[in-house]
PDB file of C-alpha atoms in Angstrom:
ATOM      1  CA  MET A   1      57.452  30.433-173.598  1.00 56.00           C
ATOM      2  CA  ARG A   2      58.477  33.637-175.400  1.00 62.00           C
ATOM      3  CA  LYS A   3      61.119  34.512-172.817  1.00 63.00           C
ATOM      4  CA  ALA A   4      62.614  31.033-173.070  1.00 63.00           C
ATOM      5  CA  LEU A   5      63.357  31.620-176.758  1.00 60.00           C
ATOM      6  CA  THR A   6      65.701  34.499-175.851  1.00 62.00           C
ATOM      7  CA  LEU A   7      67.757  32.159-173.651  1.00 58.00           C
ATOM      8  CA  VAL A   8      68.620  29.507-176.261  1.00 63.00           C
ATOM      9  CA  CYS A   9      71.610  31.309-177.814  1.00 75.00           C
ATOM     10  CA  LYS A  10      72.690  34.743-179.073  1.00 76.00           C
ATOM     11  CA  GLN A  11      71.303  34.159-182.554  1.00 75.00           C
ATOM     12  CA  TRP A  12      67.897  33.167-181.199  1.00 75.00           C
ATOM     13  CA  ARG A  13      67.917  36.137-178.834  1.00 72.00           C
ATOM     14  CA  VAL A  14      68.261  38.589-181.717  1.00 79.00           C
ATOM     15  CA  VAL A  15      65.264  37.021-183.461  1.00 80.00           C
ATOM     16  CA  ALA A  16      63.163  36.451-180.329  1.00 78.00           C
ATOM     17  CA  LEU A  17      63.460  39.891-178.659  1.00 84.00           C
ATOM     18  CA  PRO A  18      61.172  41.713-181.126  1.00 86.00           C
ATOM     19  CA  PHE A  19      58.674  38.873-180.735  1.00 86.00           C
ATOM     20  CA  LEU A  20      58.927  39.140-176.924  1.00 85.00           C
ATOM     21  CA  TYR A  21      58.430  42.921-176.824  1.00 90.00           C
ATOM     22  CA  HIS A  22      55.768  43.203-179.549  1.00 93.00           C
ATOM     23  CA  ASP A  23      52.846  42.821-177.112  1.00 93.00           C
ATOM     24  CA  VAL A  24      53.682  43.853-173.534  1.00 94.00           C
ATOM     25  CA  VAL A  25      51.232  43.086-170.723  1.00 93.00           C
ATOM     26  CA  ILE A  26      51.743  44.579-167.269  1.00 93.00           C
ATOM     27  CA  ARG A  27      50.041  42.446-164.620  1.00 92.00           C
ATOM     28  CA  ARG A  28      51.831  43.671-161.473  1.00 92.00           C
ATOM     29  CA  VAL A  29      52.588  47.246-160.450  1.00 91.00           C
ATOM     30  CA  GLY A  30      56.299  46.465-160.037  1.00 93.00           C
ATOM     31  CA  GLN A  31      56.514  45.652-163.737  1.00 95.00           C
ATOM     32  CA  ILE A  32      55.882  49.312-164.605  1.00 95.00           C
ATOM     33  CA  ALA A  33      59.159  50.455-163.030  1.00 95.00           C
ATOM     34  CA  ALA A  34      61.002  47.419-164.408  1.00 96.00           C
ATOM     35  CA  LEU A  35      59.813  48.146-167.948  1.00 96.00           C
ATOM     36  CA  GLU A  36      60.787  51.806-167.677  1.00 96.00           C
ATOM     37  CA  ARG A  37      64.294  50.894-166.456  1.00 96.00           C
ATOM     38  CA  THR A  38      64.703  48.357-169.240  1.00 95.00           C
ATOM     39  CA  LEU A  39      63.592  50.790-171.934  1.00 96.00           C
ATOM     40  CA  ARG A  40      65.887  53.535-170.631  1.00 96.00           C
ATOM     41  CA  SER A  41      68.897  51.192-170.517  1.00 96.00           C
ATOM     42  CA  THR A  42      68.186  49.576-173.920  1.00 94.00           C
ATOM     43  CA  PRO A  43      66.412  52.208-176.069  1.00 94.00           C
ATOM     44  CA  GLU A  44      66.362  49.952-179.147  1.00 94.00           C
ATOM     45  CA  ARG A  45      63.658  47.894-177.421  1.00 94.00           C
ATOM     46  CA  CYS A  46      61.328  50.916-177.334  1.00 95.00           C
ATOM     47  CA  LEU A  47      60.655  50.556-181.054  1.00 95.00           C
ATOM     48  CA  MET A  48      59.778  46.868-180.634  1.00 94.00           C
ATOM     49  CA  ILE A  49      56.689  47.574-178.514  1.00 95.00           C
ATOM     50  CA  ARG A  50      53.529  47.815-180.607  1.00 94.00           C
ATOM     51  CA  SER A  51      50.917  46.986-177.974  1.00 94.00           C
ATOM     52  CA  LEU A  52      50.820  47.780-174.257  1.00 94.00           C
ATOM     53  CA  THR A  53      48.172  46.385-171.915  1.00 93.00           C
ATOM     54  CA  LEU A  54      47.905  47.623-168.334  1.00 91.00           C
ATOM     55  CA  SER A  55      46.010  45.169-166.206  1.00 89.00           C
ATOM     56  CA  CYS A  56      47.257  45.663-162.674  1.00 88.00           C
ATOM     57  CA  HIS A  57      46.044  47.107-159.421  1.00 86.00           C
ATOM     58  CA  ILE A  58      47.919  50.237-158.418  1.00 87.00           C
ATOM     59  CA  PRO A  59      47.750  50.973-154.696  1.00 86.00           C
ATOM     60  CA  ARG A  60      46.569  54.495-153.984  1.00 84.00           C
ATOM     61  CA  ASN A  61      49.906  55.502-152.439  1.00 87.00           C
ATOM     62  CA  MET A  62      51.738  54.498-155.648  1.00 87.00           C
ATOM     63  CA  ILE A  63      49.460  56.092-158.258  1.00 86.00           C
ATOM     64  CA  PHE A  64      51.484  59.281-158.680  1.00 87.00           C
ATOM     65  CA  PHE A  65      54.786  57.439-159.232  1.00 89.00           C
ATOM     66  CA  ALA A  66      53.218  54.800-161.472  1.00 90.00           C
ATOM     67  CA  LEU A  67      51.680  57.483-163.689  1.00 89.00           C
ATOM     68  CA  ILE A  68      54.997  59.280-164.055  1.00 91.00           C
ATOM     69  CA  GLN A  69      56.656  56.017-165.076  1.00 93.00           C
ATOM     70  CA  LEU A  70      53.814  55.164-167.465  1.00 92.00           C
ATOM     71  CA  SER A  71      54.083  58.614-168.997  1.00 91.00           C
ATOM     72  CA  ASP A  72      57.802  58.026-169.555  1.00 93.00           C
ATOM     73  CA  ILE A  73      57.120  54.615-171.082  1.00 94.00           C
ATOM     74  CA  LEU A  74      54.532  56.040-173.467  1.00 92.00           C
ATOM     75  CA  GLY A  75      56.946  58.794-174.465  1.00 92.00           C
ATOM     76  CA  LEU A  76      59.643  56.248-175.267  1.00 94.00           C
ATOM     77  CA  CYS A  77      57.472  53.788-177.215  1.00 94.00           C
ATOM     78  CA  LEU A  78      57.215  55.630-180.513  1.00 92.00           C
ATOM     79  CA  SER A  79      55.972  52.549-182.392  1.00 92.00           C
ATOM     80  CA  LEU A  80      53.067  51.932-180.012  1.00 92.00           C
ATOM     81  CA  THR A  81      49.815  51.408-181.925  1.00 91.00           C
ATOM     82  CA  SER A  82      47.616  49.970-179.167  1.00 91.00           C
ATOM     83  CA  LEU A  83      47.129  50.894-175.514  1.00 89.00           C
ATOM     84  CA  SER A  84      44.662  48.893-173.454  1.00 89.00           C
ATOM     85  CA  LEU A  85      43.584  49.481-169.887  1.00 84.00           C
ATOM     86  CA  GLY A  86      42.399  46.283-168.256  1.00 76.00           C
ATOM     87  CA  HIS A  87      39.386  46.394-165.974  1.00 64.00           C
ATOM     88  CA  ILE A  88      41.554  46.128-162.848  1.00 60.00           C
ATOM     89  CA  PHE A  89      43.728  49.061-163.868  1.00 58.00           C
ATOM     90  CA  SER A  90      40.894  51.312-164.961  1.00 51.00           C
ATOM     91  CA  THR A  91      38.797  50.749-161.835  1.00 47.00           C
ATOM     92  CA  THR A  92      41.658  51.520-159.462  1.00 52.00           C
ATOM     93  CA  LEU A  93      42.718  54.722-161.183  1.00 51.00           C
ATOM     94  CA  ASP A  94      40.963  57.891-160.160  1.00 53.00           C
ATOM     95  CA  CYS A  95      42.369  60.403-162.626  1.00 51.00           C
ATOM     96  CA  THR A  96      40.937  63.352-160.743  1.00 47.00           C
ATOM     97  CA  TYR A  97      43.391  62.441-158.001  1.00 47.00           C
ATOM     98  CA  CYS A  98      46.347  62.538-160.399  1.00 50.00           C
ATOM     99  CA  VAL A  99      45.668  65.204-163.001  1.00 49.00           C
ATOM    100  CA  GLU A 100      45.137  68.882-162.439  1.00 49.00           C
ATOM    101  CA  VAL A 101      44.306  71.378-165.169  1.00 49.00           C
ATOM    102  CA  VAL A 102      46.149  74.651-164.629  1.00 50.00           C
ATOM    103  CA  GLY A 103      45.092  78.106-165.827  1.00 54.00           C
ATOM    104  CA  ASP A 104      46.420  77.794-169.382  1.00 55.00           C
ATOM    105  CA  GLY A 105      44.686  74.440-169.915  1.00 52.00           C
ATOM    106  CA  THR A 106      47.817  72.358-169.345  1.00 50.00           C
ATOM    107  CA  GLU A 107      47.292  69.089-167.519  1.00 48.00           C
ATOM    108  CA  VAL A 108      49.865  68.320-164.852  1.00 49.00           C
ATOM    109  CA  LEU A 109      50.315  65.365-162.533  1.00 50.00           C
ATOM    110  CA  ARG A 110      49.852  66.193-158.880  1.00 49.00           C
ATOM    111  CA  GLN A 111      50.479  64.310-155.687  1.00 46.00           C
TER     112      GLN A 111
END
């Protein structure tokens, strides 16, 4: 329904885009890369996102790349006030696999 509002005409699109991007829900792993590409190509949309919900299964072989993209998304969304991890996302993510603490206490992503 929300997306359809952006297709009515240019005037509606201007009004509907902030409404569309206010609460973003990622339900499929492919949407992570798509959102990152969209935000990089249209940076004005970054400020529209207030809430981000991650509720998708990430296959083990894609965790590293998905986390890099999510990190980029979070860095771009300066107006973000809410981040939610759905039960599917949180049970498939083993952070010990992805994050390594180096000698100076810095956390880095690893493959």
